[in-house]
PDB file of N, CA and C in Angstrom:
ATOM      1  N   GLU U  10      47.313 143.121-177.016  1.00 78.00           N
ATOM      2  CA  GLU U  10      47.613 143.132-178.423  1.00 78.00           C
ATOM      3  C   GLU U  10      46.359 142.815-179.243  1.00 78.00           C
ATOM      4  N   TRP U  11      45.565 141.846-178.778  1.00 81.00           N
ATOM      5  CA  TRP U  11      44.336 141.524-179.496  1.00 81.00           C
ATOM      6  C   TRP U  11      43.409 142.720-179.553  1.00 81.00           C
ATOM      7  N   ASP U  12      43.362 143.487-178.462  1.00 82.00           N
ATOM      8  CA  ASP U  12      42.470 144.647-178.429  1.00 82.00           C
ATOM      9  C   ASP U  12      42.868 145.679-179.478  1.00 82.00           C
ATOM     10  N   GLN U  13      44.176 145.855-179.682  1.00 87.00           N
ATOM     11  CA  GLN U  13      44.640 146.800-180.699  1.00 87.00           C
ATOM     12  C   GLN U  13      44.286 146.312-182.101  1.00 87.00           C
ATOM     13  N   LEU U  14      44.394 145.004-182.310  1.00 87.00           N
ATOM     14  CA  LEU U  14      44.066 144.453-183.627  1.00 87.00           C
ATOM     15  C   LEU U  14      42.572 144.541-183.927  1.00 87.00           C
ATOM     16  N   LEU U  15      41.762 144.314-182.908  1.00 88.00           N
ATOM     17  CA  LEU U  15      40.321 144.274-183.120  1.00 88.00           C
ATOM     18  C   LEU U  15      39.644 145.629-183.037  1.00 88.00           C
ATOM     19  N   SER U  16      40.326 146.616-182.497  1.00 90.00           N
ATOM     20  CA  SER U  16      39.705 147.920-182.292  1.00 90.00           C
ATOM     21  C   SER U  16      39.107 148.498-183.576  1.00 90.00           C
ATOM     22  N   PRO U  17      39.853 148.557-184.692  1.00 92.00           N
ATOM     23  CA  PRO U  17      39.253 149.117-185.909  1.00 92.00           C
ATOM     24  C   PRO U  17      38.073 148.286-186.425  1.00 92.00           C
ATOM     25  N   VAL U  18      38.171 146.983-186.285  1.00 91.00           N
ATOM     26  CA  VAL U  18      37.092 146.108-186.759  1.00 91.00           C
ATOM     27  C   VAL U  18      35.828 146.345-185.942  1.00 91.00           C
ATOM     28  N   LEU U  19      35.982 146.366-184.611  1.00 91.00           N
ATOM     29  CA  LEU U  19      34.815 146.550-183.749  1.00 91.00           C
ATOM     30  C   LEU U  19      34.233 147.954-183.881  1.00 91.00           C
ATOM     31  N   ARG U  20      35.098 148.957-184.074  1.00 92.00           N
ATOM     32  CA  ARG U  20      34.595 150.326-184.213  1.00 92.00           C
ATOM     33  C   ARG U  20      33.758 150.472-185.483  1.00 92.00           C
ATOM     34  N   ALA U  21      34.031 149.649-186.478  1.00 93.00           N
ATOM     35  CA  ALA U  21      33.235 149.691-187.710  1.00 93.00           C
ATOM     36  C   ALA U  21      32.040 148.741-187.644  1.00 93.00           C
ATOM     37  N   ALA U  22      32.221 147.570-187.036  1.00 92.00           N
ATOM     38  CA  ALA U  22      31.173 146.545-187.066  1.00 92.00           C
ATOM     39  C   ALA U  22      30.074 146.766-186.034  1.00 92.00           C
ATOM     40  N   LEU U  23      30.430 147.284-184.861  1.00 92.00           N
ATOM     41  CA  LEU U  23      29.409 147.450-183.821  1.00 92.00           C
ATOM     42  C   LEU U  23      28.291 148.403-184.241  1.00 92.00           C
ATOM     43  N   PRO U  24      28.600 149.583-184.820  1.00 94.00           N
ATOM     44  CA  PRO U  24      27.497 150.451-185.258  1.00 94.00           C
ATOM     45  C   PRO U  24      26.618 149.803-186.333  1.00 94.00           C
ATOM     46  N   LYS U  25      27.211 148.983-187.192  1.00 94.00           N
ATOM     47  CA  LYS U  25      26.427 148.290-188.223  1.00 94.00           C
ATOM     48  C   LYS U  25      25.436 147.317-187.590  1.00 94.00           C
ATOM     49  N   ALA U  26      25.799 146.806-186.397  1.00 91.00           N
ATOM     50  CA  ALA U  26      24.917 145.876-185.685  1.00 91.00           C
ATOM     51  C   ALA U  26      23.958 146.607-184.758  1.00 91.00           C
ATOM     52  N   GLY U  27      24.005 147.940-184.772  1.00 92.00           N
ATOM     53  CA  GLY U  27      23.113 148.721-183.926  1.00 92.00           C
ATOM     54  C   GLY U  27      23.594 148.865-182.497  1.00 92.00           C
ATOM     55  N   ILE U  28      24.906 148.696-182.290  1.00 92.00           N
ATOM     56  CA  ILE U  28      25.502 148.792-180.954  1.00 92.00           C
ATOM     57  C   ILE U  28      26.472 149.962-180.956  1.00 92.00           C
ATOM     58  N   CYS U  29      26.475 150.716-179.875  1.00 92.00           N
ATOM     59  CA  CYS U  29      27.388 151.855-179.751  1.00 92.00           C
ATOM     60  C   CYS U  29      28.833 151.382-179.868  1.00 92.00           C
ATOM     61  N   ARG U  30      29.629 152.105-180.652  1.00 91.00           N
ATOM     62  CA  ARG U  30      31.018 151.698-180.857  1.00 91.00           C
ATOM     63  C   ARG U  30      31.854 151.780-179.586  1.00 91.00           C
ATOM     64  N   ASN U  31      31.384 152.534-178.591  1.00 91.00           N
ATOM     65  CA  ASN U  31      32.100 152.648-177.321  1.00 91.00           C
ATOM     66  C   ASN U  31      31.549 151.703-176.253  1.00 91.00           C
ATOM     67  N   PHE U  32      30.733 150.748-176.656  1.00 92.00           N
ATOM     68  CA  PHE U  32      30.172 149.767-175.734  1.00 92.00           C
ATOM     69  C   PHE U  32      31.319 149.035-175.043  1.00 92.00           C
ATOM     70  N   PRO U  33      31.231 148.777-173.736  1.00 92.00           N
ATOM     71  CA  PRO U  33      32.341 148.123-173.022  1.00 92.00           C
ATOM     72  C   PRO U  33      32.722 146.787-173.664  1.00 92.00           C
ATOM     73  N   ARG U  34      34.015 146.611-173.879  1.00 90.00           N
ATOM     74  CA  ARG U  34      34.494 145.403-174.554  1.00 90.00           C
ATOM     75  C   ARG U  34      34.201 144.144-173.747  1.00 90.00           C
ATOM     76  N   ALA U  35      34.171 144.263-172.422  1.00 91.00           N
ATOM     77  CA  ALA U  35      33.831 143.095-171.605  1.00 91.00           C
ATOM     78  C   ALA U  35      32.430 142.602-171.941  1.00 91.00           C
ATOM     79  N   MET U  36      31.539 143.519-172.248  1.00 92.00           N
ATOM     80  CA  MET U  36      30.173 143.129-172.606  1.00 92.00           C
ATOM     81  C   MET U  36      30.093 142.641-174.055  1.00 92.00           C
ATOM     82  N   VAL U  37      30.958 143.157-174.909  1.00 92.00           N
ATOM     83  CA  VAL U  37      30.985 142.691-176.301  1.00 92.00           C
ATOM     84  C   VAL U  37      31.374 141.217-176.336  1.00 92.00           C
ATOM     85  N   TYR U  38      32.369 140.831-175.524  1.00 91.00           N
ATOM     86  CA  TYR U  38      32.866 139.457-175.522  1.00 91.00           C
ATOM     87  C   TYR U  38      32.097 138.548-174.569  1.00 91.00           C
ATOM     88  N   ALA U  39      31.201 139.095-173.769  1.00 92.00           N
ATOM     89  CA  ALA U  39      30.420 138.276-172.831  1.00 92.00           C
ATOM     90  C   ALA U  39      29.391 137.444-173.592  1.00 92.00           C
ATOM     91  N   PRO U  40      29.077 136.252-173.078  1.00 92.00           N
ATOM     92  CA  PRO U  40      28.074 135.423-173.758  1.00 92.00           C
ATOM     93  C   PRO U  40      26.680 136.036-173.702  1.00 92.00           C
ATOM     94  N   ILE U  41      25.871 135.687-174.658  1.00 93.00           N
ATOM     95  CA  ILE U  41      24.507 136.212-174.737  1.00 93.00           C
ATOM     96  C   ILE U  41      23.712 135.836-173.489  1.00 93.00           C
ATOM     97  N   ALA U  42      23.981 134.652-172.934  1.00 94.00           N
ATOM     98  CA  ALA U  42      23.267 134.202-171.732  1.00 94.00           C
ATOM     99  C   ALA U  42      23.509 135.130-170.546  1.00 94.00           C
ATOM    100  N   LEU U  43      24.620 135.877-170.583  1.00 93.00           N
ATOM    101  CA  LEU U  43      24.938 136.824-169.511  1.00 93.00           C
ATOM    102  C   LEU U  43      24.719 138.264-169.955  1.00 93.00           C
ATOM    103  N   GLN U  44      23.818 138.458-170.916  1.00 91.00           N
ATOM    104  CA  GLN U  44      23.450 139.773-171.434  1.00 91.00           C
ATOM    105  C   GLN U  44      24.577 140.450-172.210  1.00 91.00           C
ATOM    106  N   GLY U  45      25.504 139.667-172.741  1.00 89.00           N
ATOM    107  CA  GLY U  45      26.558 140.222-173.571  1.00 89.00           C
ATOM    108  C   GLY U  45      26.181 140.137-175.038  1.00 89.00           C
ATOM    109  N   VAL U  46      27.091 140.582-175.891  1.00 91.00           N
ATOM    110  CA  VAL U  46      26.855 140.550-177.332  1.00 91.00           C
ATOM    111  C   VAL U  46      27.162 139.164-177.895  1.00 91.00           C
ATOM    112  N   GLY U  47      28.082 138.446-177.265  1.00 90.00           N
ATOM    113  CA  GLY U  47      28.388 137.087-177.693  1.00 90.00           C
ATOM    114  C   GLY U  47      29.452 136.977-178.761  1.00 90.00           C
ATOM    115  N   VAL U  48      30.257 138.025-178.952  1.00 90.00           N
ATOM    116  CA  VAL U  48      31.357 137.959-179.911  1.00 90.00           C
ATOM    117  C   VAL U  48      32.479 137.145-179.267  1.00 90.00           C
ATOM    118  N   PRO U  49      32.907 136.045-179.883  1.00 90.00           N
ATOM    119  CA  PRO U  49      33.984 135.258-179.271  1.00 90.00           C
ATOM    120  C   PRO U  49      35.306 136.012-179.353  1.00 90.00           C
ATOM    121  N   HIS U  50      36.057 135.992-178.258  1.00 89.00           N
ATOM    122  CA  HIS U  50      37.349 136.685-178.242  1.00 89.00           C
ATOM    123  C   HIS U  50      38.375 135.835-178.990  1.00 89.00           C
ATOM    124  N   PRO U  51      39.131 136.419-179.904  1.00 88.00           N
ATOM    125  CA  PRO U  51      40.087 135.644-180.695  1.00 88.00           C
ATOM    126  C   PRO U  51      41.152 134.943-179.857  1.00 88.00           C
ATOM    127  N   TYR U  52      41.543 135.534-178.732  1.00 89.00           N
ATOM    128  CA  TYR U  52      42.546 134.873-177.894  1.00 89.00           C
ATOM    129  C   TYR U  52      41.998 133.554-177.359  1.00 89.00           C
ATOM    130  N   GLY U  53      40.754 133.571-176.919  1.00 89.00           N
ATOM    131  CA  GLY U  53      40.128 132.339-176.442  1.00 89.00           C
ATOM    132  C   GLY U  53      40.027 131.300-177.538  1.00 89.00           C
ATOM    133  N   LEU U  54      39.673 131.734-178.739  1.00 90.00           N
ATOM    134  CA  LEU U  54      39.601 130.814-179.874  1.00 90.00           C
ATOM    135  C   LEU U  54      40.973 130.236-180.205  1.00 90.00           C
ATOM    136  N   GLN U  55      42.007 131.065-180.097  1.00 91.00           N
ATOM    137  CA  GLN U  55      43.366 130.614-180.381  1.00 91.00           C
ATOM    138  C   GLN U  55      43.796 129.549-179.379  1.00 91.00           C
ATOM    139  N   VAL U  56      43.510 129.766-178.108  1.00 90.00           N
ATOM    140  CA  VAL U  56      43.862 128.790-177.072  1.00 90.00           C
ATOM    141  C   VAL U  56      43.139 127.470-177.327  1.00 90.00           C
ATOM    142  N   ILE U  57      41.864 127.545-177.667  1.00 92.00           N
ATOM    143  CA  ILE U  57      41.087 126.331-177.935  1.00 92.00           C
ATOM    144  C   ILE U  57      41.664 125.575-179.128  1.00 92.00           C
ATOM    145  N   LYS U  58      42.041 126.291-180.182  1.00 92.00           N
ATOM    146  CA  LYS U  58      42.625 125.643-181.362  1.00 92.00           C
ATOM    147  C   LYS U  58      43.964 124.985-181.024  1.00 92.00           C
ATOM    148  N   HIS U  59      44.780 125.649-180.202  1.00 88.00           N
ATOM    149  CA  HIS U  59      46.068 125.070-179.815  1.00 88.00           C
ATOM    150  C   HIS U  59      45.870 123.788-179.010  1.00 88.00           C
ATOM    151  N   LEU U  60      44.953 123.816-178.060  1.00 87.00           N
ATOM    152  CA  LEU U  60      44.681 122.616-177.269  1.00 87.00           C
ATOM    153  C   LEU U  60      44.097 121.508-178.138  1.00 87.00           C
ATOM    154  N   ASP U  61      43.239 121.869-179.072  1.00 90.00           N
ATOM    155  CA  ASP U  61      42.668 120.889-179.988  1.00 90.00           C
ATOM    156  C   ASP U  61      43.760 120.238-180.828  1.00 90.00           C
ATOM    157  N   MET U  62      44.720 121.050-181.289  1.00 86.00           N
ATOM    158  CA  MET U  62      45.825 120.518-182.072  1.00 86.00           C
ATOM    159  C   MET U  62      46.650 119.543-181.237  1.00 86.00           C
ATOM    160  N   LEU U  63      46.950 119.924-179.991  1.00 82.00           N
ATOM    161  CA  LEU U  63      47.719 119.035-179.124  1.00 82.00           C
ATOM    162  C   LEU U  63      47.007 117.700-178.929  1.00 82.00           C
ATOM    163  N   LEU U  64      45.722 117.760-178.664  1.00 83.00           N
ATOM    164  CA  LEU U  64      44.970 116.538-178.390  1.00 83.00           C
ATOM    165  C   LEU U  64      44.783 115.679-179.637  1.00 83.00           C
ATOM    166  N   CYS U  65      44.487 116.295-180.772  1.00 86.00           N
ATOM    167  CA  CYS U  65      44.237 115.532-181.999  1.00 86.00           C
ATOM    168  C   CYS U  65      45.494 114.842-182.510  1.00 86.00           C
ATOM    169  N   HIS U  66      46.608 115.559-182.519  1.00 83.00           N
ATOM    170  CA  HIS U  66      47.845 114.957-183.023  1.00 83.00           C
ATOM    171  C   HIS U  66      48.312 113.833-182.111  1.00 83.00           C
ATOM    172  N   LYS U  67      48.152 114.009-180.826  1.00 76.00           N
ATOM    173  CA  LYS U  67      48.549 112.967-179.879  1.00 76.00           C
ATOM    174  C   LYS U  67      47.660 111.739-180.047  1.00 76.00           C
ATOM    175  N   ALA U  68      46.363 111.946-180.150  1.00 79.00           N
ATOM    176  CA  ALA U  68      45.425 110.827-180.264  1.00 79.00           C
ATOM    177  C   ALA U  68      45.586 110.072-181.584  1.00 79.00           C
ATOM    178  N   ASN U  69      45.927 110.779-182.654  1.00 82.00           N
ATOM    179  CA  ASN U  69      46.067 110.150-183.972  1.00 82.00           C
ATOM    180  C   ASN U  69      47.466 109.605-184.225  1.00 82.00           C
ATOM    181  N   ARG U  70      48.356 109.784-183.273  1.00 84.00           N
ATOM    182  CA  ARG U  70      49.736 109.273-183.345  1.00 84.00           C
ATOM    183  C   ARG U  70      50.449 109.722-184.618  1.00 84.00           C
ATOM    184  N   THR U  71      50.385 111.017-184.876  1.00 87.00           N
ATOM    185  CA  THR U  71      51.080 111.573-186.035  1.00 87.00           C
ATOM    186  C   THR U  71      52.513 111.914-185.650  1.00 87.00           C
ATOM    187  N   LYS U  72      53.324 112.240-186.659  1.00 90.00           N
ATOM    188  CA  LYS U  72      54.695 112.667-186.382  1.00 90.00           C
ATOM    189  C   LYS U  72      54.700 113.970-185.590  1.00 90.00           C
ATOM    190  N   THR U  73      53.754 114.836-185.897  1.00 88.00           N
ATOM    191  CA  THR U  73      53.638 116.085-185.145  1.00 88.00           C
ATOM    192  C   THR U  73      53.314 115.788-183.691  1.00 88.00           C
ATOM    193  N   GLY U  74      52.449 114.816-183.444  1.00 86.00           N
ATOM    194  CA  GLY U  74      52.117 114.427-182.079  1.00 86.00           C
ATOM    195  C   GLY U  74      53.326 113.897-181.334  1.00 86.00           C
ATOM    196  N   ALA U  75      54.156 113.103-182.017  1.00 88.00           N
ATOM    197  CA  ALA U  75      55.375 112.588-181.392  1.00 88.00           C
ATOM    198  C   ALA U  75      56.331 113.730-181.070  1.00 88.00           C
ATOM    199  N   PHE U  76      56.441 114.700-181.980  1.00 89.00           N
ATOM    200  CA  PHE U  76      57.298 115.857-181.730  1.00 89.00           C
ATOM    201  C   PHE U  76      56.788 116.669-180.545  1.00 89.00           C
ATOM    202  N   LEU U  77      55.482 116.907-180.504  1.00 85.00           N
ATOM    203  CA  LEU U  77      54.911 117.669-179.392  1.00 85.00           C
ATOM    204  C   LEU U  77      55.132 116.954-178.067  1.00 85.00           C
ATOM    205  N   GLU U  78      54.993 115.641-178.058  1.00 86.00           N
ATOM    206  CA  GLU U  78      55.232 114.878-176.834  1.00 86.00           C
ATOM    207  C   GLU U  78      56.690 114.996-176.400  1.00 86.00           C
ATOM    208  N   ALA U  79      57.613 114.942-177.367  1.00 89.00           N
ATOM    209  CA  ALA U  79      59.035 115.086-177.047  1.00 89.00           C
ATOM    210  C   ALA U  79      59.335 116.468-176.473  1.00 89.00           C
ATOM    211  N   VAL U  80      58.719 117.497-177.028  1.00 85.00           N
ATOM    212  CA  VAL U  80      58.931 118.857-176.535  1.00 85.00           C
ATOM    213  C   VAL U  80      58.388 119.006-175.116  1.00 85.00           C
ATOM    214  N   LEU U  81      57.220 118.443-174.859  1.00 83.00           N
ATOM    215  CA  LEU U  81      56.650 118.513-173.512  1.00 83.00           C
ATOM    216  C   LEU U  81      57.515 117.753-172.509  1.00 83.00           C
ATOM    217  N   GLN U  82      58.074 116.611-172.918  1.00 86.00           N
ATOM    218  CA  GLN U  82      58.966 115.870-172.034  1.00 86.00           C
ATOM    219  C   GLN U  82      60.266 116.632-171.808  1.00 86.00           C
ATOM    220  N   ALA U  83      60.764 117.314-172.835  1.00 86.00           N
ATOM    221  CA  ALA U  83      61.971 118.129-172.679  1.00 86.00           C
ATOM    222  C   ALA U  83      61.735 119.255-171.683  1.00 86.00           C
ATOM    223  N   HIS U  84      60.564 119.850-171.733  1.00 82.00           N
ATOM    224  CA  HIS U  84      60.232 120.905-170.772  1.00 82.00           C
ATOM    225  C   HIS U  84      60.197 120.347-169.353  1.00 82.00           C
ATOM    226  N   GLN U  85      59.648 119.172-169.205  1.00 85.00           N
ATOM    227  CA  GLN U  85      59.581 118.532-167.891  1.00 85.00           C
ATOM    228  C   GLN U  85      60.989 118.250-167.374  1.00 85.00           C
ATOM    229  N   LEU U  86      61.875 117.790-168.245  1.00 85.00           N
ATOM    230  CA  LEU U  86      63.261 117.552-167.839  1.00 85.00           C
ATOM    231  C   LEU U  86      63.963 118.852-167.472  1.00 85.00           C
ATOM    232  N   GLU U  87      63.738 119.885-168.271  1.00 83.00           N
ATOM    233  CA  GLU U  87      64.401 121.166-168.036  1.00 83.00           C
ATOM    234  C   GLU U  87      63.988 121.789-166.714  1.00 83.00           C
ATOM    235  N   THR U  88      62.717 121.703-166.380  1.00 82.00           N
ATOM    236  CA  THR U  88      62.250 122.297-165.125  1.00 82.00           C
ATOM    237  C   THR U  88      62.521 121.395-163.935  1.00 82.00           C
ATOM    238  N   GLY U  89      62.843 120.125-164.185  1.00 84.00           N
ATOM    239  CA  GLY U  89      63.154 119.210-163.096  1.00 84.00           C
ATOM    240  C   GLY U  89      61.946 118.817-162.271  1.00 84.00           C
ATOM    241  N   THR U  90      60.790 118.820-162.886  1.00 82.00           N
ATOM    242  CA  THR U  90      59.569 118.460-162.173  1.00 82.00           C
ATOM    243  C   THR U  90      59.151 117.042-162.549  1.00 82.00           C
ATOM    244  N   SER U  91      58.371 116.440-161.691  1.00 81.00           N
ATOM    245  CA  SER U  91      57.929 115.071-161.943  1.00 81.00           C
ATOM    246  C   SER U  91      56.523 115.014-162.523  1.00 81.00           C
ATOM    247  N   TYR U  92      55.974 116.162-162.891  1.00 79.00           N
ATOM    248  CA  TYR U  92      54.625 116.206-163.432  1.00 79.00           C
ATOM    249  C   TYR U  92      54.630 117.016-164.722  1.00 79.00           C
ATOM    250  N   GLY U  93      53.593 116.833-165.518  1.00 76.00           N
ATOM    251  CA  GLY U  93      53.526 117.425-166.847  1.00 76.00           C
ATOM    252  C   GLY U  93      53.366 118.931-166.863  1.00 76.00           C
ATOM    253  N   LEU U  94      53.562 119.496-168.038  1.00 75.00           N
ATOM    254  CA  LEU U  94      53.499 120.943-168.236  1.00 75.00           C
ATOM    255  C   LEU U  94      52.156 121.522-167.814  1.00 75.00           C
ATOM    256  N   PHE U  95      51.071 120.852-168.145  1.00 77.00           N
ATOM    257  CA  PHE U  95      49.745 121.396-167.863  1.00 77.00           C
ATOM    258  C   PHE U  95      49.307 121.168-166.424  1.00 77.00           C
ATOM    259  N   GLN U  96      50.128 120.468-165.653  1.00 82.00           N
ATOM    260  CA  GLN U  96      49.846 120.268-164.235  1.00 82.00           C
ATOM    261  C   GLN U  96      50.676 121.212-163.372  1.00 82.00           C
ATOM    262  N   GLN U  97      51.508 122.021-163.991  1.00 79.00           N
ATOM    263  CA  GLN U  97      52.377 122.944-163.269  1.00 79.00           C
ATOM    264  C   GLN U  97      51.709 124.301-163.121  1.00 79.00           C
ATOM    265  N   VAL U  98      52.063 124.981-162.046  1.00 82.00           N
ATOM    266  CA  VAL U  98      51.635 126.367-161.860  1.00 82.00           C
ATOM    267  C   VAL U  98      52.694 127.231-162.539  1.00 82.00           C
ATOM    268  N   TYR U  99      52.287 127.985-163.550  1.00 79.00           N
ATOM    269  CA  TYR U  99      53.235 128.741-164.370  1.00 79.00           C
ATOM    270  C   TYR U  99      54.107 129.668-163.532  1.00 79.00           C
ATOM    271  N   ALA U 100      53.519 130.360-162.576  1.00 82.00           N
ATOM    272  CA  ALA U 100      54.279 131.317-161.768  1.00 82.00           C
ATOM    273  C   ALA U 100      55.387 130.626-160.981  1.00 82.00           C
ATOM    274  N   ASN U 101      55.182 129.373-160.614  1.00 79.00           N
ATOM    275  CA  ASN U 101      56.185 128.655-159.823  1.00 79.00           C
ATOM    276  C   ASN U 101      57.304 128.074-160.673  1.00 79.00           C
ATOM    277  N   THR U 102      57.010 127.654-161.880  1.00 78.00           N
ATOM    278  CA  THR U 102      58.016 126.964-162.689  1.00 78.00           C
ATOM    279  C   THR U 102      58.558 127.791-163.850  1.00 78.00           C
ATOM    280  N   SER U 103      58.032 128.971-164.083  1.00 76.00           N
ATOM    281  CA  SER U 103      58.493 129.761-165.230  1.00 76.00           C
ATOM    282  C   SER U 103      59.951 130.177-165.082  1.00 76.00           C
ATOM    283  N   ILE U 104      60.405 130.380-163.854  1.00 76.00           N
ATOM    284  CA  ILE U 104      61.806 130.781-163.662  1.00 76.00           C
ATOM    285  C   ILE U 104      62.764 129.622-163.911  1.00 76.00           C
ATOM    286  N   LEU U 105      62.263 128.393-163.924  1.00 78.00           N
ATOM    287  CA  LEU U 105      63.104 127.224-164.150  1.00 78.00           C
ATOM    288  C   LEU U 105      63.322 126.940-165.631  1.00 78.00           C
ATOM    289  N   ALA U 106      62.468 127.465-166.476  1.00 77.00           N
ATOM    290  CA  ALA U 106      62.543 127.189-167.909  1.00 77.00           C
ATOM    291  C   ALA U 106      63.363 128.258-168.623  1.00 77.00           C
ATOM    292  N   SER U 107      63.957 127.868-169.747  1.00 77.00           N
ATOM    293  CA  SER U 107      64.708 128.830-170.547  1.00 77.00           C
ATOM    294  C   SER U 107      63.740 129.783-171.242  1.00 77.00           C
ATOM    295  N   ASP U 108      64.286 130.808-171.887  1.00 76.00           N
ATOM    296  CA  ASP U 108      63.450 131.804-172.559  1.00 76.00           C
ATOM    297  C   ASP U 108      62.642 131.212-173.709  1.00 76.00           C
ATOM    298  N   MET U 109      63.040 130.055-174.188  1.00 69.00           N
ATOM    299  CA  MET U 109      62.317 129.411-175.277  1.00 69.00           C
ATOM    300  C   MET U 109      60.867 129.127-174.887  1.00 69.00           C
ATOM    301  N   TRP U 110      60.585 128.908-173.616  1.00 54.00           N
ATOM    302  CA  TRP U 110      59.264 128.508-173.152  1.00 54.00           C
ATOM    303  C   TRP U 110      58.400 129.687-172.754  1.00 54.00           C
ATOM    304  N   THR U 111      58.945 130.873-172.626  1.00 51.00           N
ATOM    305  CA  THR U 111      58.156 132.012-172.141  1.00 51.00           C
ATOM    306  C   THR U 111      57.718 132.898-173.268  1.00 51.00           C
TER     307      THR U 111
END
């Protein structure tokens, strides 16, 4: 889905930067240290922002942090596991959770 959203943007922006518009996307998103263009992939940025939100709200003891902790504990209860959500292998426990979690 991200590729469909970014396709028109990259097709216009890459030639402006002097790069062929058909340049392999893996190289567009690769870091400069690995001979890539260094464009950050939005999905990766989204994941980082979500994790940052989880950590910041929990550390600052906000109401949102308390809600997130309750939701994570509810998921643990629903799957019947003795370990947290981020310690689970998704492929093994996804069938135990309701559609709300997938």
